[in-house]
Amino acid sequence: MCLTFSPDPAYVRTVRMVAVAVARRAGVADEMLDEIRLAIGEACTRAVKVHRRDGLADPIEVTMSDGAPDRGRGGSGGRFTVWVTDRGSAEAARKELAGGTGEIVARATVAPSGEDTGRNVLDEEALSIGVGLALLAGLVADFAVLDGPGEVGTEVRMSWPVGTASAGAAGTGTRPESATTWRVRRAPRARPGGADDGSEGGR
Amino acid sequence: MELSLAARTVAEYVVLEIGGEVDVYTAPKLRERLIEMVNAGDRHIVVDLGRVDFLDSTGLGVLVGAHRRLKARDGSLGLVCPHERLLKVFRITGLDKVFDIHASVEDATRGGAARAARTGS
């Protein structure tokens, strides 16, 4: 299924709820639903912030594949696959990824200078855009950031196994044709559960 | 608003109990409240996440902002986070090393604010 929404923070919760409902219906194990809720929320939040930063009113697109055989966007059987597509600056997205988590911690530990009532709000907004991608890279085993369609914007693609938790070894989604996948610097700490289906993530 | 905020005083601390979902929509309300508290002179704040159902990076950004404001004023920000699903978010981002995270409000407020100011890095 595919849905689009205006870059308004008020809609992100609705998209999270829809995504969890679709994932559950696709047969994703219950214990993965919290991760899916956070990850899709995070990807949509990032897209909303990127559109606000870049002054774009264009809608954000969310596509979900329920794990049925390929539907032409690189989804594959056995995986619940989600694409969140924004129209923001791809260059800025590359910088976000390059920063990794070290940048977040470094900025978190620097005390603000001078009076800061309200002044740091923008700073926090920028910070949390960076945190979002770092969080996704560390949270989701199969996570990729791709160039958006027509080289405009960014597409965040994530997938989870359908069926029991042990089905994690099933094949991951193949990459959309001719898309450029950026290298993601993972958080230093491996996700709990270790190497399950993580081989596809972060290519 | 899917967010509730309630403050109470425990010894030298002000404990802000958050309930509901902290996300890109509700986080500005939390940010404003924390800024108000700091501007009103609160220096040792404990944020209780025990009743939080959902916390994303926007919420983390707000907590980082409060941490920085309080540090700049020789204060401290403590967090109470008894849930693994929320702790995971702090660990993945490396922020578990930045924040002083406790399992309960009792733990967070034990020993007095002077201790918190020394160790709450």
mmCIF file with all atom_site columns, N, CA and C in Angstrom, chain A residues 9-10 12-13 16 34-35 37-38 42 45 49 101 104-105 107-110 112 115-117 120-121 123-124 127-128 131-132 134-135 138-139 187 189, chain B residues 2 21 23-25 31 35 39 53-58 60-62 64-69 71-73 85 88-89 91-98:
data_model
loop_
_atom_site.group_PDB
_atom_site.id
_atom_site.type_symbol
_atom_site.label_atom_id
_atom_site.label_alt_id
_atom_site.label_comp_id
_atom_site.label_asym_id
_atom_site.label_entity_id
_atom_site.label_seq_id
_atom_site.pdbx_PDB_ins_code
_atom_site.Cartn_x
_atom_site.Cartn_y
_atom_site.Cartn_z
_atom_site.occupancy
_atom_site.B_iso_or_equiv
_atom_site.pdbx_formal_charge
_atom_site.auth_seq_id
_atom_site.auth_comp_id
_atom_site.auth_asym_id
_atom_site.auth_atom_id
_atom_site.pdbx_PDB_model_num
ATOM 1   N N  . PRO A 1 9   ? 3.901  17.603 11.566 1.00 0.00 ? 9   PRO A N  1
ATOM 2   C CA . PRO A 1 9   ? 4.185  16.668 12.675 1.00 0.00 ? 9   PRO A CA 1
ATOM 3   C C  . PRO A 1 9   ? 2.942  15.941 13.191 1.00 0.00 ? 9   PRO A C  1
ATOM 4   N N  . ALA A 1 10  ? 1.780  16.567 13.056 1.00 0.00 ? 10  ALA A N  1
ATOM 5   C CA . ALA A 1 10  ? 0.559  15.974 13.599 1.00 0.00 ? 10  ALA A CA 1
ATOM 6   C C  . ALA A 1 10  ? 0.207  14.649 12.927 1.00 0.00 ? 10  ALA A C  1
ATOM 7   N N  . VAL A 1 12  ? 2.368  12.280 11.854 1.00 0.00 ? 12  VAL A N  1
ATOM 8   C CA . VAL A 1 12  ? 3.346  11.202 12.008 1.00 0.00 ? 12  VAL A CA 1
ATOM 9   C C  . VAL A 1 12  ? 2.802  10.074 12.888 1.00 0.00 ? 12  VAL A C  1
ATOM 10  N N  . ARG A 1 13  ? 2.066  10.444 13.929 1.00 0.00 ? 13  ARG A N  1
ATOM 11  C CA . ARG A 1 13  ? 1.500  9.425  14.814 1.00 0.00 ? 13  ARG A CA 1
ATOM 12  C C  . ARG A 1 13  ? 0.513  8.533  14.048 1.00 0.00 ? 13  ARG A C  1
ATOM 13  N N  . ARG A 1 16  ? 2.400  6.096  11.974 1.00 0.00 ? 16  ARG A N  1
ATOM 14  C CA . ARG A 1 16  ? 2.942  5.010  12.827 1.00 0.00 ? 16  ARG A CA 1
ATOM 15  C C  . ARG A 1 16  ? 1.877  3.956  13.080 1.00 0.00 ? 16  ARG A C  1
ATOM 16  N N  . ASP A 1 34  ? 7.178  -3.069 18.039 1.00 0.00 ? 34  ASP A N  1
ATOM 17  C CA . ASP A 1 34  ? 7.690  -1.855 18.691 1.00 0.00 ? 34  ASP A CA 1
ATOM 18  C C  . ASP A 1 34  ? 8.803  -1.224 17.857 1.00 0.00 ? 34  ASP A C  1
ATOM 19  N N  . GLU A 1 35  ? 9.671  -2.093 17.350 1.00 0.00 ? 35  GLU A N  1
ATOM 20  C CA . GLU A 1 35  ? 10.781 -1.598 16.533 1.00 0.00 ? 35  GLU A CA 1
ATOM 21  C C  . GLU A 1 35  ? 10.256 -0.948 15.250 1.00 0.00 ? 35  GLU A C  1
ATOM 22  N N  . ARG A 1 37  ? 7.291  0.400  14.802 1.00 0.00 ? 37  ARG A N  1
ATOM 23  C CA . ARG A 1 37  ? 6.617  1.653  15.158 1.00 0.00 ? 37  ARG A CA 1
ATOM 24  C C  . ARG A 1 37  ? 7.647  2.775  15.302 1.00 0.00 ? 37  ARG A C  1
ATOM 25  N N  . LEU A 1 38  ? 8.732  2.481  16.009 1.00 0.00 ? 38  LEU A N  1
ATOM 26  C CA . LEU A 1 38  ? 9.766  3.491  16.213 1.00 0.00 ? 38  LEU A CA 1
ATOM 27  C C  . LEU A 1 38  ? 10.456 3.833  14.890 1.00 0.00 ? 38  LEU A C  1
ATOM 28  N N  . GLU A 1 42  ? 10.322 7.298  13.058 1.00 0.00 ? 42  GLU A N  1
ATOM 29  C CA . GLU A 1 42  ? 11.597 8.007  12.957 1.00 0.00 ? 42  GLU A CA 1
ATOM 30  C C  . GLU A 1 42  ? 11.846 8.451  11.505 1.00 0.00 ? 42  GLU A C  1
ATOM 31  N N  . THR A 1 45  ? 9.390  11.221 10.685 1.00 0.00 ? 45  THR A N  1
ATOM 32  C CA . THR A 1 45  ? 9.746  12.440 11.407 1.00 0.00 ? 45  THR A CA 1
ATOM 33  C C  . THR A 1 45  ? 10.906 13.140 10.721 1.00 0.00 ? 45  THR A C  1
ATOM 34  N N  . LYS A 1 49  ? 10.897 16.873 9.073  1.00 0.00 ? 49  LYS A N  1
ATOM 35  C CA . LYS A 1 49  ? 11.868 17.901 9.463  1.00 0.00 ? 49  LYS A CA 1
ATOM 36  C C  . LYS A 1 49  ? 12.692 18.376 8.262  1.00 0.00 ? 49  LYS A C  1
ATOM 37  N N  . THR A 1 101 ? 26.986 8.517  15.114 1.00 0.00 ? 101 THR A N  1
ATOM 38  C CA . THR A 1 101 ? 26.515 8.803  16.460 1.00 0.00 ? 101 THR A CA 1
ATOM 39  C C  . THR A 1 101 ? 27.522 9.603  17.268 1.00 0.00 ? 101 THR A C  1
ATOM 40  N N  . ILE A 1 104 ? 26.568 13.177 17.614 1.00 0.00 ? 104 ILE A N  1
ATOM 41  C CA . ILE A 1 104 ? 25.451 13.442 18.516 1.00 0.00 ? 104 ILE A CA 1
ATOM 42  C C  . ILE A 1 104 ? 25.945 13.578 19.940 1.00 0.00 ? 104 ILE A C  1
ATOM 43  N N  . VAL A 1 105 ? 26.763 12.614 20.344 1.00 0.00 ? 105 VAL A N  1
ATOM 44  C CA . VAL A 1 105 ? 27.263 12.629 21.714 1.00 0.00 ? 105 VAL A CA 1
ATOM 45  C C  . VAL A 1 105 ? 28.130 13.861 21.932 1.00 0.00 ? 105 VAL A C  1
ATOM 46  N N  . ARG A 1 107 ? 27.971 16.759 20.463 1.00 0.00 ? 107 ARG A N  1
ATOM 47  C CA . ARG A 1 107 ? 27.165 17.976 20.561 1.00 0.00 ? 107 ARG A CA 1
ATOM 48  C C  . ARG A 1 107 ? 26.347 18.001 21.834 1.00 0.00 ? 107 ARG A C  1
ATOM 49  N N  . ALA A 1 108 ? 25.966 16.818 22.300 1.00 0.00 ? 108 ALA A N  1
ATOM 50  C CA . ALA A 1 108 ? 25.169 16.750 23.518 1.00 0.00 ? 108 ALA A CA 1
ATOM 51  C C  . ALA A 1 108 ? 25.961 17.183 24.731 1.00 0.00 ? 108 ALA A C  1
ATOM 52  N N  . THR A 1 109 ? 27.271 17.022 24.672 1.00 0.00 ? 109 THR A N  1
ATOM 53  C CA . THR A 1 109 ? 28.071 17.281 25.856 1.00 0.00 ? 109 THR A CA 1
ATOM 54  C C  . THR A 1 109 ? 28.681 18.678 25.867 1.00 0.00 ? 109 THR A C  1
ATOM 55  N N  . VAL A 1 110 ? 28.446 19.440 24.795 1.00 0.00 ? 110 VAL A N  1
ATOM 56  C CA . VAL A 1 110 ? 28.938 20.814 24.766 1.00 0.00 ? 110 VAL A CA 1
ATOM 57  C C  . VAL A 1 110 ? 27.857 21.727 25.335 1.00 0.00 ? 110 VAL A C  1
ATOM 58  N N  . PRO A 1 112 ? 25.752 25.044 25.969 1.00 0.00 ? 112 PRO A N  1
ATOM 59  C CA . PRO A 1 112 ? 25.475 26.188 25.103 1.00 0.00 ? 112 PRO A CA 1
ATOM 60  C C  . PRO A 1 112 ? 26.134 27.445 25.658 1.00 0.00 ? 112 PRO A C  1
ATOM 61  N N  . GLU A 1 115 ? 22.937 33.346 26.431 1.00 0.00 ? 115 GLU A N  1
ATOM 62  C CA . GLU A 1 115 ? 21.525 33.109 26.745 1.00 0.00 ? 115 GLU A CA 1
ATOM 63  C C  . GLU A 1 115 ? 20.889 32.277 25.649 1.00 0.00 ? 115 GLU A C  1
ATOM 64  N N  . ASP A 1 116 ? 20.012 31.394 26.011 1.00 0.00 ? 116 ASP A N  1
ATOM 65  C CA . ASP A 1 116 ? 19.583 30.400 25.028 1.00 0.00 ? 116 ASP A CA 1
ATOM 66  C C  . ASP A 1 116 ? 18.076 30.207 24.967 1.00 0.00 ? 116 ASP A C  1
ATOM 67  N N  . THR A 1 117 ? 17.331 31.127 25.507 1.00 0.00 ? 117 THR A N  1
ATOM 68  C CA . THR A 1 117 ? 15.890 30.905 25.475 1.00 0.00 ? 117 THR A CA 1
ATOM 69  C C  . THR A 1 117 ? 15.399 30.887 24.036 1.00 0.00 ? 117 THR A C  1
ATOM 70  N N  . ASN A 1 120 ? 18.216 27.738 20.993 1.00 0.00 ? 120 ASN A N  1
ATOM 71  C CA . ASN A 1 120 ? 18.698 26.399 20.697 1.00 0.00 ? 120 ASN A CA 1
ATOM 72  C C  . ASN A 1 120 ? 17.647 25.489 20.088 1.00 0.00 ? 120 ASN A C  1
ATOM 73  N N  . VAL A 1 121 ? 16.441 26.020 19.921 1.00 0.00 ? 121 VAL A N  1
ATOM 74  C CA . VAL A 1 121 ? 15.392 25.174 19.365 1.00 0.00 ? 121 VAL A CA 1
ATOM 75  C C  . VAL A 1 121 ? 15.793 24.682 17.982 1.00 0.00 ? 121 VAL A C  1
ATOM 76  N N  . ASP A 1 123 ? 18.772 24.461 16.853 1.00 0.00 ? 123 ASP A N  1
ATOM 77  C CA . ASP A 1 123 ? 19.897 23.579 17.075 1.00 0.00 ? 123 ASP A CA 1
ATOM 78  C C  . ASP A 1 123 ? 19.409 22.162 17.408 1.00 0.00 ? 123 ASP A C  1
ATOM 79  N N  . GLU A 1 124 ? 18.429 22.094 18.296 1.00 0.00 ? 124 GLU A N  1
ATOM 80  C CA . GLU A 1 124 ? 17.882 20.796 18.700 1.00 0.00 ? 124 GLU A CA 1
ATOM 81  C C  . GLU A 1 124 ? 17.201 20.109 17.526 1.00 0.00 ? 124 GLU A C  1
ATOM 82  N N  . LEU A 1 127 ? 19.876 18.753 15.403 1.00 0.00 ? 127 LEU A N  1
ATOM 83  C CA . LEU A 1 127 ? 20.459 17.620 16.113 1.00 0.00 ? 127 LEU A CA 1
ATOM 84  C C  . LEU A 1 127 ? 19.596 16.383 15.961 1.00 0.00 ? 127 LEU A C  1
ATOM 85  N N  . SER A 1 128 ? 18.287 16.571 16.132 1.00 0.00 ? 128 SER A N  1
ATOM 86  C CA . SER A 1 128 ? 17.448 15.385 16.134 1.00 0.00 ? 128 SER A CA 1
ATOM 87  C C  . SER A 1 128 ? 17.239 14.824 14.727 1.00 0.00 ? 128 SER A C  1
ATOM 88  N N  . VAL A 1 131 ? 20.154 12.528 14.746 1.00 0.00 ? 131 VAL A N  1
ATOM 89  C CA . VAL A 1 131 ? 19.895 11.408 15.651 1.00 0.00 ? 131 VAL A CA 1
ATOM 90  C C  . VAL A 1 131 ? 18.989 10.389 14.977 1.00 0.00 ? 131 VAL A C  1
ATOM 91  N N  . GLY A 1 132 ? 18.018 10.876 14.214 1.00 0.00 ? 132 GLY A N  1
ATOM 92  C CA . GLY A 1 132 ? 17.054 9.978  13.588 1.00 0.00 ? 132 GLY A CA 1
ATOM 93  C C  . GLY A 1 132 ? 17.699 8.936  12.697 1.00 0.00 ? 132 GLY A C  1
ATOM 94  N N  . ALA A 1 134 ? 20.889 8.027  12.666 1.00 0.00 ? 134 ALA A N  1
ATOM 95  C CA . ALA A 1 134 ? 21.794 7.189  13.458 1.00 0.00 ? 134 ALA A CA 1
ATOM 96  C C  . ALA A 1 134 ? 20.997 6.132  14.217 1.00 0.00 ? 134 ALA A C  1
ATOM 97  N N  . LEU A 1 135 ? 19.854 6.555  14.727 1.00 0.00 ? 135 LEU A N  1
ATOM 98  C CA . LEU A 1 135 ? 18.990 5.628  15.459 1.00 0.00 ? 135 LEU A CA 1
ATOM 99  C C  . LEU A 1 135 ? 18.489 4.523  14.527 1.00 0.00 ? 135 LEU A C  1
ATOM 100 N N  . GLY A 1 138 ? 21.176 2.001  13.715 1.00 0.00 ? 138 GLY A N  1
ATOM 101 C CA . GLY A 1 138 ? 21.469 1.092  14.812 1.00 0.00 ? 138 GLY A CA 1
ATOM 102 C C  . GLY A 1 138 ? 20.324 0.157  15.153 1.00 0.00 ? 138 GLY A C  1
ATOM 103 N N  . LEU A 1 139 ? 19.119 0.579  14.801 1.00 0.00 ? 139 LEU A N  1
ATOM 104 C CA . LEU A 1 139 ? 17.920 -0.155 15.218 1.00 0.00 ? 139 LEU A CA 1
ATOM 105 C C  . LEU A 1 139 ? 17.519 -1.238 14.220 1.00 0.00 ? 139 LEU A C  1
ATOM 106 N N  . ALA A 1 187 ? 26.122 2.456  14.417 1.00 0.00 ? 187 ALA A N  1
ATOM 107 C CA . ALA A 1 187 ? 26.464 2.736  15.805 1.00 0.00 ? 187 ALA A CA 1
ATOM 108 C C  . ALA A 1 187 ? 27.450 1.655  16.255 1.00 0.00 ? 187 ALA A C  1
ATOM 109 N N  . ARG A 1 189 ? 27.717 -0.007 18.858 1.00 0.00 ? 189 ARG A N  1
ATOM 110 C CA . ARG A 1 189 ? 27.147 -1.114 19.610 1.00 0.00 ? 189 ARG A CA 1
ATOM 111 C C  . ARG A 1 189 ? 26.244 -1.942 18.697 1.00 0.00 ? 189 ARG A C  1
ATOM 112 N N  . GLU B 2 2   ? -1.209 13.979 23.037 1.00 0.00 ? 2   GLU B N  1
ATOM 113 C CA . GLU B 2 2   ? -1.004 12.653 23.612 1.00 0.00 ? 2   GLU B CA 1
ATOM 114 C C  . GLU B 2 2   ? 0.157  12.703 24.586 1.00 0.00 ? 2   GLU B C  1
ATOM 115 N N  . GLU B 2 21  ? 3.060  9.825  24.650 1.00 0.00 ? 21  GLU B N  1
ATOM 116 C CA . GLU B 2 21  ? 4.009  9.692  23.551 1.00 0.00 ? 21  GLU B CA 1
ATOM 117 C C  . GLU B 2 21  ? 4.788  10.983 23.350 1.00 0.00 ? 21  GLU B C  1
ATOM 118 N N  . ASP B 2 23  ? 6.907  12.643 20.722 1.00 0.00 ? 23  ASP B N  1
ATOM 119 C CA . ASP B 2 23  ? 7.338  12.568 19.322 1.00 0.00 ? 23  ASP B CA 1
ATOM 120 C C  . ASP B 2 23  ? 7.431  13.969 18.731 1.00 0.00 ? 23  ASP B C  1
ATOM 121 N N  . VAL B 2 24  ? 7.577  14.039 17.420 1.00 0.00 ? 24  VAL B N  1
ATOM 122 C CA . VAL B 2 24  ? 7.799  15.326 16.757 1.00 0.00 ? 24  VAL B CA 1
ATOM 123 C C  . VAL B 2 24  ? 6.626  16.293 16.990 1.00 0.00 ? 24  VAL B C  1
ATOM 124 N N  . TYR B 2 25  ? 5.440  15.735 17.245 1.00 0.00 ? 25  TYR B N  1
ATOM 125 C CA . TYR B 2 25  ? 4.262  16.580 17.470 1.00 0.00 ? 25  TYR B CA 1
ATOM 126 C C  . TYR B 2 25  ? 4.171  17.079 18.909 1.00 0.00 ? 25  TYR B C  1
ATOM 127 N N  . ARG B 2 31  ? 9.559  20.577 25.544 1.00 0.00 ? 31  ARG B N  1
ATOM 128 C CA . ARG B 2 31  ? 10.667 21.534 25.480 1.00 0.00 ? 31  ARG B CA 1
ATOM 129 C C  . ARG B 2 31  ? 10.305 22.828 26.202 1.00 0.00 ? 31  ARG B C  1
ATOM 130 N N  . ILE B 2 35  ? 12.121 24.424 29.532 1.00 0.00 ? 35  ILE B N  1
ATOM 131 C CA . ILE B 2 35  ? 12.716 25.767 29.487 1.00 0.00 ? 35  ILE B CA 1
ATOM 132 C C  . ILE B 2 35  ? 12.109 26.649 30.577 1.00 0.00 ? 35  ILE B C  1
ATOM 133 N N  . ASN B 2 39  ? 14.134 28.412 33.569 1.00 0.00 ? 39  ASN B N  1
ATOM 134 C CA . ASN B 2 39  ? 14.040 29.861 33.723 1.00 0.00 ? 39  ASN B CA 1
ATOM 135 C C  . ASN B 2 39  ? 13.463 30.262 35.078 1.00 0.00 ? 39  ASN B C  1
ATOM 136 N N  . ASP B 2 53  ? 5.039  5.891  26.600 1.00 0.00 ? 53  ASP B N  1
ATOM 137 C CA . ASP B 2 53  ? 4.773  4.759  25.695 1.00 0.00 ? 53  ASP B CA 1
ATOM 138 C C  . ASP B 2 53  ? 5.682  4.782  24.472 1.00 0.00 ? 53  ASP B C  1
ATOM 139 N N  . PHE B 2 54  ? 6.120  5.979  24.130 1.00 0.00 ? 54  PHE B N  1
ATOM 140 C CA . PHE B 2 54  ? 6.864  6.126  22.872 1.00 0.00 ? 54  PHE B CA 1
ATOM 141 C C  . PHE B 2 54  ? 7.811  7.310  23.004 1.00 0.00 ? 54  PHE B C  1
ATOM 142 N N  . LEU B 2 55  ? 9.069  7.111  22.613 1.00 0.00 ? 55  LEU B N  1
ATOM 143 C CA . LEU B 2 55  ? 10.053 8.195  22.652 1.00 0.00 ? 55  LEU B CA 1
ATOM 144 C C  . LEU B 2 55  ? 10.901 8.102  21.398 1.00 0.00 ? 55  LEU B C  1
ATOM 145 N N  . ASP B 2 56  ? 10.942 9.180  20.619 1.00 0.00 ? 56  ASP B N  1
ATOM 146 C CA . ASP B 2 56  ? 11.751 9.139  19.393 1.00 0.00 ? 56  ASP B CA 1
ATOM 147 C C  . ASP B 2 56  ? 12.896 10.146 19.485 1.00 0.00 ? 56  ASP B C  1
ATOM 148 N N  . SER B 2 57  ? 13.580 10.351 18.364 1.00 0.00 ? 57  SER B N  1
ATOM 149 C CA . SER B 2 57  ? 14.770 11.199 18.383 1.00 0.00 ? 57  SER B CA 1
ATOM 150 C C  . SER B 2 57  ? 14.444 12.654 18.709 1.00 0.00 ? 57  SER B C  1
ATOM 151 N N  . THR B 2 58  ? 13.233 13.087 18.389 1.00 0.00 ? 58  THR B N  1
ATOM 152 C CA . THR B 2 58  ? 12.861 14.465 18.738 1.00 0.00 ? 58  THR B CA 1
ATOM 153 C C  . THR B 2 58  ? 12.848 14.626 20.255 1.00 0.00 ? 58  THR B C  1
ATOM 154 N N  . LEU B 2 60  ? 14.585 12.804 22.325 1.00 0.00 ? 60  LEU B N  1
ATOM 155 C CA . LEU B 2 60  ? 15.989 12.776 22.752 1.00 0.00 ? 60  LEU B CA 1
ATOM 156 C C  . LEU B 2 60  ? 16.607 14.157 22.603 1.00 0.00 ? 60  LEU B C  1
ATOM 157 N N  . GLY B 2 61  ? 16.304 14.834 21.480 1.00 0.00 ? 61  GLY B N  1
ATOM 158 C CA . GLY B 2 61  ? 16.837 16.174 21.240 1.00 0.00 ? 61  GLY B CA 1
ATOM 159 C C  . GLY B 2 61  ? 16.424 17.147 22.333 1.00 0.00 ? 61  GLY B C  1
ATOM 160 N N  . VAL B 2 62  ? 15.178 17.048 22.775 1.00 0.00 ? 62  VAL B N  1
ATOM 161 C CA . VAL B 2 62  ? 14.681 17.936 23.835 1.00 0.00 ? 62  VAL B CA 1
ATOM 162 C C  . VAL B 2 62  ? 15.411 17.647 25.150 1.00 0.00 ? 62  VAL B C  1
ATOM 163 N N  . VAL B 2 64  ? 18.395 16.355 25.466 1.00 0.00 ? 64  VAL B N  1
ATOM 164 C CA . VAL B 2 64  ? 19.762 16.846 25.305 1.00 0.00 ? 64  VAL B CA 1
ATOM 165 C C  . VAL B 2 64  ? 19.808 18.354 25.539 1.00 0.00 ? 64  VAL B C  1
ATOM 166 N N  . GLY B 2 65  ? 18.829 19.064 24.990 1.00 0.00 ? 65  GLY B N  1
ATOM 167 C CA . GLY B 2 65  ? 18.767 20.516 25.178 1.00 0.00 ? 65  GLY B CA 1
ATOM 168 C C  . GLY B 2 65  ? 18.657 20.889 26.652 1.00 0.00 ? 65  GLY B C  1
ATOM 169 N N  . ALA B 2 66  ? 17.811 20.181 27.384 1.00 0.00 ? 66  ALA B N  1
ATOM 170 C CA . ALA B 2 66  ? 17.626 20.456 28.813 1.00 0.00 ? 66  ALA B CA 1
ATOM 171 C C  . ALA B 2 66  ? 18.904 20.141 29.584 1.00 0.00 ? 66  ALA B C  1
ATOM 172 N N  . HIS B 2 67  ? 19.534 19.040 29.214 1.00 0.00 ? 67  HIS B N  1
ATOM 173 C CA . HIS B 2 67  ? 20.800 18.641 29.841 1.00 0.00 ? 67  HIS B CA 1
ATOM 174 C C  . HIS B 2 67  ? 21.844 19.745 29.678 1.00 0.00 ? 67  HIS B C  1
ATOM 175 N N  . ARG B 2 68  ? 21.925 20.283 28.465 1.00 0.00 ? 68  ARG B N  1
ATOM 176 C CA . ARG B 2 68  ? 22.914 21.329 28.190 1.00 0.00 ? 68  ARG B CA 1
ATOM 177 C C  . ARG B 2 68  ? 22.594 22.619 28.955 1.00 0.00 ? 68  ARG B C  1
ATOM 178 N N  . ARG B 2 69  ? 21.328 22.980 28.982 1.00 0.00 ? 69  ARG B N  1
ATOM 179 C CA . ARG B 2 69  ? 20.952 24.209 29.698 1.00 0.00 ? 69  ARG B CA 1
ATOM 180 C C  . ARG B 2 69  ? 21.279 24.099 31.182 1.00 0.00 ? 69  ARG B C  1
ATOM 181 N N  . LYS B 2 71  ? 23.462 22.029 32.660 1.00 0.00 ? 71  LYS B N  1
ATOM 182 C CA . LYS B 2 71  ? 24.912 21.972 32.887 1.00 0.00 ? 71  LYS B CA 1
ATOM 183 C C  . LYS B 2 71  ? 25.518 23.372 32.878 1.00 0.00 ? 71  LYS B C  1
ATOM 184 N N  . ALA B 2 72  ? 25.025 24.207 31.949 1.00 0.00 ? 72  ALA B N  1
ATOM 185 C CA . ALA B 2 72  ? 25.547 25.574 31.837 1.00 0.00 ? 72  ALA B CA 1
ATOM 186 C C  . ALA B 2 72  ? 25.239 26.388 33.089 1.00 0.00 ? 72  ALA B C  1
ATOM 187 N N  . ARG B 2 73  ? 24.301 25.898 33.920 1.00 0.00 ? 73  ARG B N  1
ATOM 188 C CA . ARG B 2 73  ? 23.918 26.616 35.137 1.00 0.00 ? 73  ARG B CA 1
ATOM 189 C C  . ARG B 2 73  ? 24.295 25.825 36.390 1.00 0.00 ? 73  ARG B C  1
ATOM 190 N N  . ARG B 2 85  ? 12.617 -1.085 26.322 1.00 0.00 ? 85  ARG B N  1
ATOM 191 C CA . ARG B 2 85  ? 12.369 -0.592 24.961 1.00 0.00 ? 85  ARG B CA 1
ATOM 192 C C  . ARG B 2 85  ? 12.777 0.875  24.812 1.00 0.00 ? 85  ARG B C  1
ATOM 193 N N  . LYS B 2 88  ? 16.866 1.116  25.050 1.00 0.00 ? 88  LYS B N  1
ATOM 194 C CA . LYS B 2 88  ? 17.476 0.741  23.775 1.00 0.00 ? 88  LYS B CA 1
ATOM 195 C C  . LYS B 2 88  ? 17.760 1.978  22.910 1.00 0.00 ? 88  LYS B C  1
ATOM 196 N N  . VAL B 2 89  ? 16.822 2.920  22.910 1.00 0.00 ? 89  VAL B N  1
ATOM 197 C CA . VAL B 2 89  ? 16.965 4.137  22.117 1.00 0.00 ? 89  VAL B CA 1
ATOM 198 C C  . VAL B 2 89  ? 18.171 4.955  22.597 1.00 0.00 ? 89  VAL B C  1
ATOM 199 N N  . ARG B 2 91  ? 20.798 3.690  24.208 1.00 0.00 ? 91  ARG B N  1
ATOM 200 C CA . ARG B 2 91  ? 22.021 2.928  23.934 1.00 0.00 ? 91  ARG B CA 1
ATOM 201 C C  . ARG B 2 91  ? 22.444 3.054  22.482 1.00 0.00 ? 91  ARG B C  1
ATOM 202 N N  . ILE B 2 92  ? 21.484 2.922  21.574 1.00 0.00 ? 92  ILE B N  1
ATOM 203 C CA . ILE B 2 92  ? 21.805 2.956  20.147 1.00 0.00 ? 92  ILE B CA 1
ATOM 204 C C  . ILE B 2 92  ? 22.454 4.281  19.766 1.00 0.00 ? 92  ILE B C  1
ATOM 205 N N  . THR B 2 93  ? 21.974 5.373  20.367 1.00 0.00 ? 93  THR B N  1
ATOM 206 C CA . THR B 2 93  ? 22.494 6.695  20.014 1.00 0.00 ? 93  THR B CA 1
ATOM 207 C C  . THR B 2 93  ? 23.731 7.070  20.839 1.00 0.00 ? 93  THR B C  1
ATOM 208 N N  . GLY B 2 94  ? 24.102 6.232  21.786 1.00 0.00 ? 94  GLY B N  1
ATOM 209 C CA . GLY B 2 94  ? 25.250 6.556  22.637 1.00 0.00 ? 94  GLY B CA 1
ATOM 210 C C  . GLY B 2 94  ? 24.912 7.527  23.753 1.00 0.00 ? 94  GLY B C  1
ATOM 211 N N  . LEU B 2 95  ? 23.643 7.933  23.833 1.00 0.00 ? 95  LEU B N  1
ATOM 212 C CA . LEU B 2 95  ? 23.254 8.925  24.843 1.00 0.00 ? 95  LEU B CA 1
ATOM 213 C C  . LEU B 2 95  ? 23.138 8.322  26.240 1.00 0.00 ? 95  LEU B C  1
ATOM 214 N N  . ASP B 2 96  ? 23.212 6.993  26.347 1.00 0.00 ? 96  ASP B N  1
ATOM 215 C CA . ASP B 2 96  ? 23.207 6.380  27.684 1.00 0.00 ? 96  ASP B CA 1
ATOM 216 C C  . ASP B 2 96  ? 24.460 6.800  28.452 1.00 0.00 ? 96  ASP B C  1
ATOM 217 N N  . LYS B 2 97  ? 25.501 7.195  27.731 1.00 0.00 ? 97  LYS B N  1
ATOM 218 C CA . LYS B 2 97  ? 26.738 7.629  28.406 1.00 0.00 ? 97  LYS B CA 1
ATOM 219 C C  . LYS B 2 97  ? 26.688 9.107  28.762 1.00 0.00 ? 97  LYS B C  1
ATOM 220 N N  . VAL B 2 98  ? 25.764 9.825  28.142 1.00 0.00 ? 98  VAL B N  1
ATOM 221 C CA . VAL B 2 98  ? 25.654 11.259 28.396 1.00 0.00 ? 98  VAL B CA 1
ATOM 222 C C  . VAL B 2 98  ? 24.726 11.513 29.582 1.00 0.00 ? 98  VAL B C  1
#
